[in-house]
Amino acid sequence: MKKYVLVLLKTGSVTNLGKTATDSLFAGHMTNINRLAENGKLVVAGPFFKNDKYRGIFILNATTIEEGKQLVETDPAIKANLLEAEMLLWYGSAALSETLEIHKRIEKKSH
């Protein structure tokens, strides 16, 4: 077992941005997700189905809430308050960090 930071992504306080600004922030959000994953800091990420309050989750390869905050503060959608991050310390399988490599192998086979 290993310590992680579980991040619940919630709808933020800013909800009145136009489509262009929202699209740009979400493009930056996806770029940031990919960067964190490539750096081994993000082990799980995904959206929830339609839900007005909760938007998605991250499981971060971090051991403190402070470290988790530093990682999510790099996300443009969080910086702009389009998304809000609620964080909890969480224990999970140490094998989670291997899921990205497994995913890449499975994804290659399916294309």
mmCIF file with all atom_site columns, C-alpha atoms in Angstrom:
data_model
loop_
_atom_site.group_PDB
_atom_site.id
_atom_site.type_symbol
_atom_site.label_atom_id
_atom_site.label_alt_id
_atom_site.label_comp_id
_atom_site.label_asym_id
_atom_site.label_entity_id
_atom_site.label_seq_id
_atom_site.pdbx_PDB_ins_code
_atom_site.Cartn_x
_atom_site.Cartn_y
_atom_site.Cartn_z
_atom_site.occupancy
_atom_site.B_iso_or_equiv
_atom_site.pdbx_formal_charge
_atom_site.auth_seq_id
_atom_site.auth_comp_id
_atom_site.auth_asym_id
_atom_site.auth_atom_id
_atom_site.pdbx_PDB_model_num
ATOM 1   C CA . MET A 1 1   ? 0.000   0.000  0.000   1.00 0.00 ? 1   MET A CA 1
ATOM 2   C CA . LYS A 1 2   ? 1.080   3.538  -0.707  1.00 0.00 ? 2   LYS A CA 1
ATOM 3   C CA . LYS A 1 3   ? -0.039  7.050  0.213   1.00 0.00 ? 3   LYS A CA 1
ATOM 4   C CA . TYR A 1 4   ? -1.566  9.205  -2.539  1.00 0.00 ? 4   TYR A CA 1
ATOM 5   C CA . VAL A 1 5   ? -3.562  12.403 -2.755  1.00 0.00 ? 5   VAL A CA 1
ATOM 6   C CA . LEU A 1 6   ? -7.114  11.881 -4.010  1.00 0.00 ? 6   LEU A CA 1
ATOM 7   C CA . VAL A 1 7   ? -8.486  14.970 -5.742  1.00 0.00 ? 7   VAL A CA 1
ATOM 8   C CA . LEU A 1 8   ? -12.201 15.489 -6.259  1.00 0.00 ? 8   LEU A CA 1
ATOM 9   C CA . LEU A 1 9   ? -12.653 18.020 -9.051  1.00 0.00 ? 9   LEU A CA 1
ATOM 10  C CA . LYS A 1 10  ? -15.770 20.081 -8.462  1.00 0.00 ? 10  LYS A CA 1
ATOM 11  C CA . THR A 1 11  ? -17.524 22.771 -10.446 1.00 0.00 ? 11  THR A CA 1
ATOM 12  C CA . GLY A 1 12  ? -15.801 26.025 -9.553  1.00 0.00 ? 12  GLY A CA 1
ATOM 13  C CA . SER A 1 13  ? -17.225 29.429 -8.714  1.00 0.00 ? 13  SER A CA 1
ATOM 14  C CA . VAL A 1 14  ? -16.703 30.788 -12.250 1.00 0.00 ? 14  VAL A CA 1
ATOM 15  C CA . THR A 1 15  ? -19.498 29.509 -14.466 1.00 0.00 ? 15  THR A CA 1
ATOM 16  C CA . ASN A 1 16  ? -20.179 32.414 -16.831 1.00 0.00 ? 16  ASN A CA 1
ATOM 17  C CA . LEU A 1 17  ? -17.215 32.216 -19.207 1.00 0.00 ? 17  LEU A CA 1
ATOM 18  C CA . GLY A 1 18  ? -17.902 32.135 -22.903 1.00 0.00 ? 18  GLY A CA 1
ATOM 19  C CA . LYS A 1 19  ? -17.398 29.028 -25.015 1.00 0.00 ? 19  LYS A CA 1
ATOM 20  C CA . THR A 1 20  ? -14.036 30.178 -26.410 1.00 0.00 ? 20  THR A CA 1
ATOM 21  C CA . ALA A 1 21  ? -12.567 30.871 -22.960 1.00 0.00 ? 21  ALA A CA 1
ATOM 22  C CA . THR A 1 22  ? -13.985 27.644 -21.514 1.00 0.00 ? 22  THR A CA 1
ATOM 23  C CA . ASP A 1 23  ? -12.658 25.590 -24.436 1.00 0.00 ? 23  ASP A CA 1
ATOM 24  C CA . SER A 1 24  ? -9.226  27.178 -24.044 1.00 0.00 ? 24  SER A CA 1
ATOM 25  C CA . LEU A 1 25  ? -9.128  26.449 -20.302 1.00 0.00 ? 25  LEU A CA 1
ATOM 26  C CA . PHE A 1 26  ? -10.152 22.827 -20.836 1.00 0.00 ? 26  PHE A CA 1
ATOM 27  C CA . ALA A 1 27  ? -7.506  22.412 -23.547 1.00 0.00 ? 27  ALA A CA 1
ATOM 28  C CA . GLY A 1 28  ? -4.964  23.661 -21.007 1.00 0.00 ? 28  GLY A CA 1
ATOM 29  C CA . HIS A 1 29  ? -6.479  21.326 -18.402 1.00 0.00 ? 29  HIS A CA 1
ATOM 30  C CA . MET A 1 30  ? -5.911  18.331 -20.711 1.00 0.00 ? 30  MET A CA 1
ATOM 31  C CA . THR A 1 31  ? -2.361  19.470 -21.526 1.00 0.00 ? 31  THR A CA 1
ATOM 32  C CA . ASN A 1 32  ? -1.647  19.727 -17.805 1.00 0.00 ? 32  ASN A CA 1
ATOM 33  C CA . ILE A 1 33  ? -3.098  16.243 -17.176 1.00 0.00 ? 33  ILE A CA 1
ATOM 34  C CA . ASN A 1 34  ? -0.793  14.798 -19.827 1.00 0.00 ? 34  ASN A CA 1
ATOM 35  C CA . ARG A 1 35  ? 2.228   16.640 -18.407 1.00 0.00 ? 35  ARG A CA 1
ATOM 36  C CA . LEU A 1 36  ? 1.565   15.431 -14.867 1.00 0.00 ? 36  LEU A CA 1
ATOM 37  C CA . ALA A 1 37  ? 1.092   11.865 -16.123 1.00 0.00 ? 37  ALA A CA 1
ATOM 38  C CA . GLU A 1 38  ? 4.302   11.963 -18.168 1.00 0.00 ? 38  GLU A CA 1
ATOM 39  C CA . ASN A 1 39  ? 6.161   13.205 -15.079 1.00 0.00 ? 39  ASN A CA 1
ATOM 40  C CA . GLY A 1 40  ? 4.773   10.335 -12.992 1.00 0.00 ? 40  GLY A CA 1
ATOM 41  C CA . LYS A 1 41  ? 2.764   12.642 -10.733 1.00 0.00 ? 41  LYS A CA 1
ATOM 42  C CA . LEU A 1 42  ? -0.723  11.716 -11.976 1.00 0.00 ? 42  LEU A CA 1
ATOM 43  C CA . VAL A 1 43  ? -1.610  8.034  -11.775 1.00 0.00 ? 43  VAL A CA 1
ATOM 44  C CA . VAL A 1 44  ? -5.380  8.138  -12.380 1.00 0.00 ? 44  VAL A CA 1
ATOM 45  C CA . ALA A 1 45  ? -7.604  10.784 -13.940 1.00 0.00 ? 45  ALA A CA 1
ATOM 46  C CA . GLY A 1 46  ? -11.091 10.734 -15.303 1.00 0.00 ? 46  GLY A CA 1
ATOM 47  C CA . PRO A 1 47  ? -14.390 12.568 -15.525 1.00 0.00 ? 47  PRO A CA 1
ATOM 48  C CA . PHE A 1 48  ? -17.632 11.653 -13.832 1.00 0.00 ? 48  PHE A CA 1
ATOM 49  C CA . PHE A 1 49  ? -20.789 11.213 -15.838 1.00 0.00 ? 49  PHE A CA 1
ATOM 50  C CA . LYS A 1 50  ? -23.066 14.285 -15.941 1.00 0.00 ? 50  LYS A CA 1
ATOM 51  C CA . ASN A 1 51  ? -23.107 15.748 -12.461 1.00 0.00 ? 51  ASN A CA 1
ATOM 52  C CA . ASP A 1 52  ? -23.666 19.370 -11.471 1.00 0.00 ? 52  ASP A CA 1
ATOM 53  C CA . LYS A 1 53  ? -21.237 19.341 -8.536  1.00 0.00 ? 53  LYS A CA 1
ATOM 54  C CA . TYR A 1 54  ? -18.508 16.744 -9.095  1.00 0.00 ? 54  TYR A CA 1
ATOM 55  C CA . ARG A 1 55  ? -16.622 16.794 -12.398 1.00 0.00 ? 55  ARG A CA 1
ATOM 56  C CA . GLY A 1 56  ? -13.854 14.209 -12.046 1.00 0.00 ? 56  GLY A CA 1
ATOM 57  C CA . ILE A 1 57  ? -10.997 12.751 -10.035 1.00 0.00 ? 57  ILE A CA 1
ATOM 58  C CA . PHE A 1 58  ? -7.233  12.717 -9.942  1.00 0.00 ? 58  PHE A CA 1
ATOM 59  C CA . ILE A 1 59  ? -5.090  10.350 -7.941  1.00 0.00 ? 59  ILE A CA 1
ATOM 60  C CA . LEU A 1 60  ? -1.751  12.070 -7.503  1.00 0.00 ? 60  LEU A CA 1
ATOM 61  C CA . ASN A 1 61  ? 1.564   10.434 -6.764  1.00 0.00 ? 61  ASN A CA 1
ATOM 62  C CA . ALA A 1 62  ? 2.059   12.755 -3.793  1.00 0.00 ? 62  ALA A CA 1
ATOM 63  C CA . THR A 1 63  ? 2.276   12.152 -0.061  1.00 0.00 ? 63  THR A CA 1
ATOM 64  C CA . THR A 1 64  ? 0.965   15.432 1.369   1.00 0.00 ? 64  THR A CA 1
ATOM 65  C CA . ILE A 1 65  ? -1.950  17.749 0.685   1.00 0.00 ? 65  ILE A CA 1
ATOM 66  C CA . GLU A 1 66  ? 0.556   20.591 0.225   1.00 0.00 ? 66  GLU A CA 1
ATOM 67  C CA . GLU A 1 67  ? 2.345   18.669 -2.534  1.00 0.00 ? 67  GLU A CA 1
ATOM 68  C CA . GLY A 1 68  ? -1.038  17.923 -4.125  1.00 0.00 ? 68  GLY A CA 1
ATOM 69  C CA . LYS A 1 69  ? -1.935  21.626 -4.043  1.00 0.00 ? 69  LYS A CA 1
ATOM 70  C CA . GLN A 1 70  ? 1.322   22.530 -5.764  1.00 0.00 ? 70  GLN A CA 1
ATOM 71  C CA . LEU A 1 71  ? 0.562   20.013 -8.522  1.00 0.00 ? 71  LEU A CA 1
ATOM 72  C CA . VAL A 1 72  ? -3.050  21.064 -9.174  1.00 0.00 ? 72  VAL A CA 1
ATOM 73  C CA . GLU A 1 73  ? -2.220  24.773 -9.057  1.00 0.00 ? 73  GLU A CA 1
ATOM 74  C CA . THR A 1 74  ? -0.530  24.266 -12.438 1.00 0.00 ? 74  THR A CA 1
ATOM 75  C CA . ASP A 1 75  ? -3.946  23.524 -14.005 1.00 0.00 ? 75  ASP A CA 1
ATOM 76  C CA . PRO A 1 76  ? -5.407  26.500 -15.941 1.00 0.00 ? 76  PRO A CA 1
ATOM 77  C CA . ALA A 1 77  ? -9.018  25.445 -15.228 1.00 0.00 ? 77  ALA A CA 1
ATOM 78  C CA . ILE A 1 78  ? -8.300  25.379 -11.494 1.00 0.00 ? 78  ILE A CA 1
ATOM 79  C CA . LYS A 1 79  ? -6.376  28.682 -11.615 1.00 0.00 ? 79  LYS A CA 1
ATOM 80  C CA . ALA A 1 80  ? -9.386  30.290 -13.324 1.00 0.00 ? 80  ALA A CA 1
ATOM 81  C CA . ASN A 1 81  ? -11.822 28.785 -10.758 1.00 0.00 ? 81  ASN A CA 1
ATOM 82  C CA . LEU A 1 82  ? -13.651 26.892 -13.490 1.00 0.00 ? 82  LEU A CA 1
ATOM 83  C CA . LEU A 1 83  ? -12.807 23.800 -11.423 1.00 0.00 ? 83  LEU A CA 1
ATOM 84  C CA . GLU A 1 84  ? -12.170 23.516 -7.704  1.00 0.00 ? 84  GLU A CA 1
ATOM 85  C CA . ALA A 1 85  ? -9.999  20.809 -6.149  1.00 0.00 ? 85  ALA A CA 1
ATOM 86  C CA . GLU A 1 86  ? -10.941 19.083 -2.897  1.00 0.00 ? 86  GLU A CA 1
ATOM 87  C CA . MET A 1 87  ? -8.100  16.888 -1.616  1.00 0.00 ? 87  MET A CA 1
ATOM 88  C CA . LEU A 1 88  ? -7.852  13.938 0.728   1.00 0.00 ? 88  LEU A CA 1
ATOM 89  C CA . LEU A 1 89  ? -4.950  11.708 1.689   1.00 0.00 ? 89  LEU A CA 1
ATOM 90  C CA . TRP A 1 90  ? -5.680  8.190  0.461   1.00 0.00 ? 90  TRP A CA 1
ATOM 91  C CA . TYR A 1 91  ? -4.004  4.788  0.722   1.00 0.00 ? 91  TYR A CA 1
ATOM 92  C CA . GLY A 1 92  ? -4.131  2.580  -2.333  1.00 0.00 ? 92  GLY A CA 1
ATOM 93  C CA . SER A 1 93  ? -2.228  -0.095 -4.158  1.00 0.00 ? 93  SER A CA 1
ATOM 94  C CA . ALA A 1 94  ? 1.393   0.710  -4.926  1.00 0.00 ? 94  ALA A CA 1
ATOM 95  C CA . ALA A 1 95  ? 0.688   -0.863 -8.331  1.00 0.00 ? 95  ALA A CA 1
ATOM 96  C CA . LEU A 1 96  ? -1.433  2.140  -9.370  1.00 0.00 ? 96  LEU A CA 1
ATOM 97  C CA . SER A 1 97  ? 1.652   3.899  -10.681 1.00 0.00 ? 97  SER A CA 1
ATOM 98  C CA . GLU A 1 98  ? 2.005   1.081  -13.236 1.00 0.00 ? 98  GLU A CA 1
ATOM 99  C CA . THR A 1 99  ? -1.473  1.569  -14.711 1.00 0.00 ? 99  THR A CA 1
ATOM 100 C CA . LEU A 1 100 ? -0.402  4.245  -17.194 1.00 0.00 ? 100 LEU A CA 1
ATOM 101 C CA . GLU A 1 101 ? 2.149   1.939  -18.825 1.00 0.00 ? 101 GLU A CA 1
ATOM 102 C CA . ILE A 1 102 ? -0.369  -0.903 -18.879 1.00 0.00 ? 102 ILE A CA 1
ATOM 103 C CA . HIS A 1 103 ? -2.932  1.449  -20.423 1.00 0.00 ? 103 HIS A CA 1
ATOM 104 C CA . LYS A 1 104 ? -0.498  2.470  -23.172 1.00 0.00 ? 104 LYS A CA 1
ATOM 105 C CA . ARG A 1 105 ? 0.157   -1.183 -24.074 1.00 0.00 ? 105 ARG A CA 1
ATOM 106 C CA . ILE A 1 106 ? -3.547  -2.036 -24.174 1.00 0.00 ? 106 ILE A CA 1
ATOM 107 C CA . GLU A 1 107 ? -4.365  1.107  -26.154 1.00 0.00 ? 107 GLU A CA 1
ATOM 108 C CA . LYS A 1 108 ? -1.741  0.241  -28.803 1.00 0.00 ? 108 LYS A CA 1
ATOM 109 C CA . LYS A 1 109 ? -3.266  -3.226 -29.224 1.00 0.00 ? 109 LYS A CA 1
ATOM 110 C CA . SER A 1 110 ? -6.772  -1.830 -29.680 1.00 0.00 ? 110 SER A CA 1
ATOM 111 C CA . HIS A 1 111 ? -5.839  0.504  -32.563 1.00 0.00 ? 111 HIS A CA 1
#
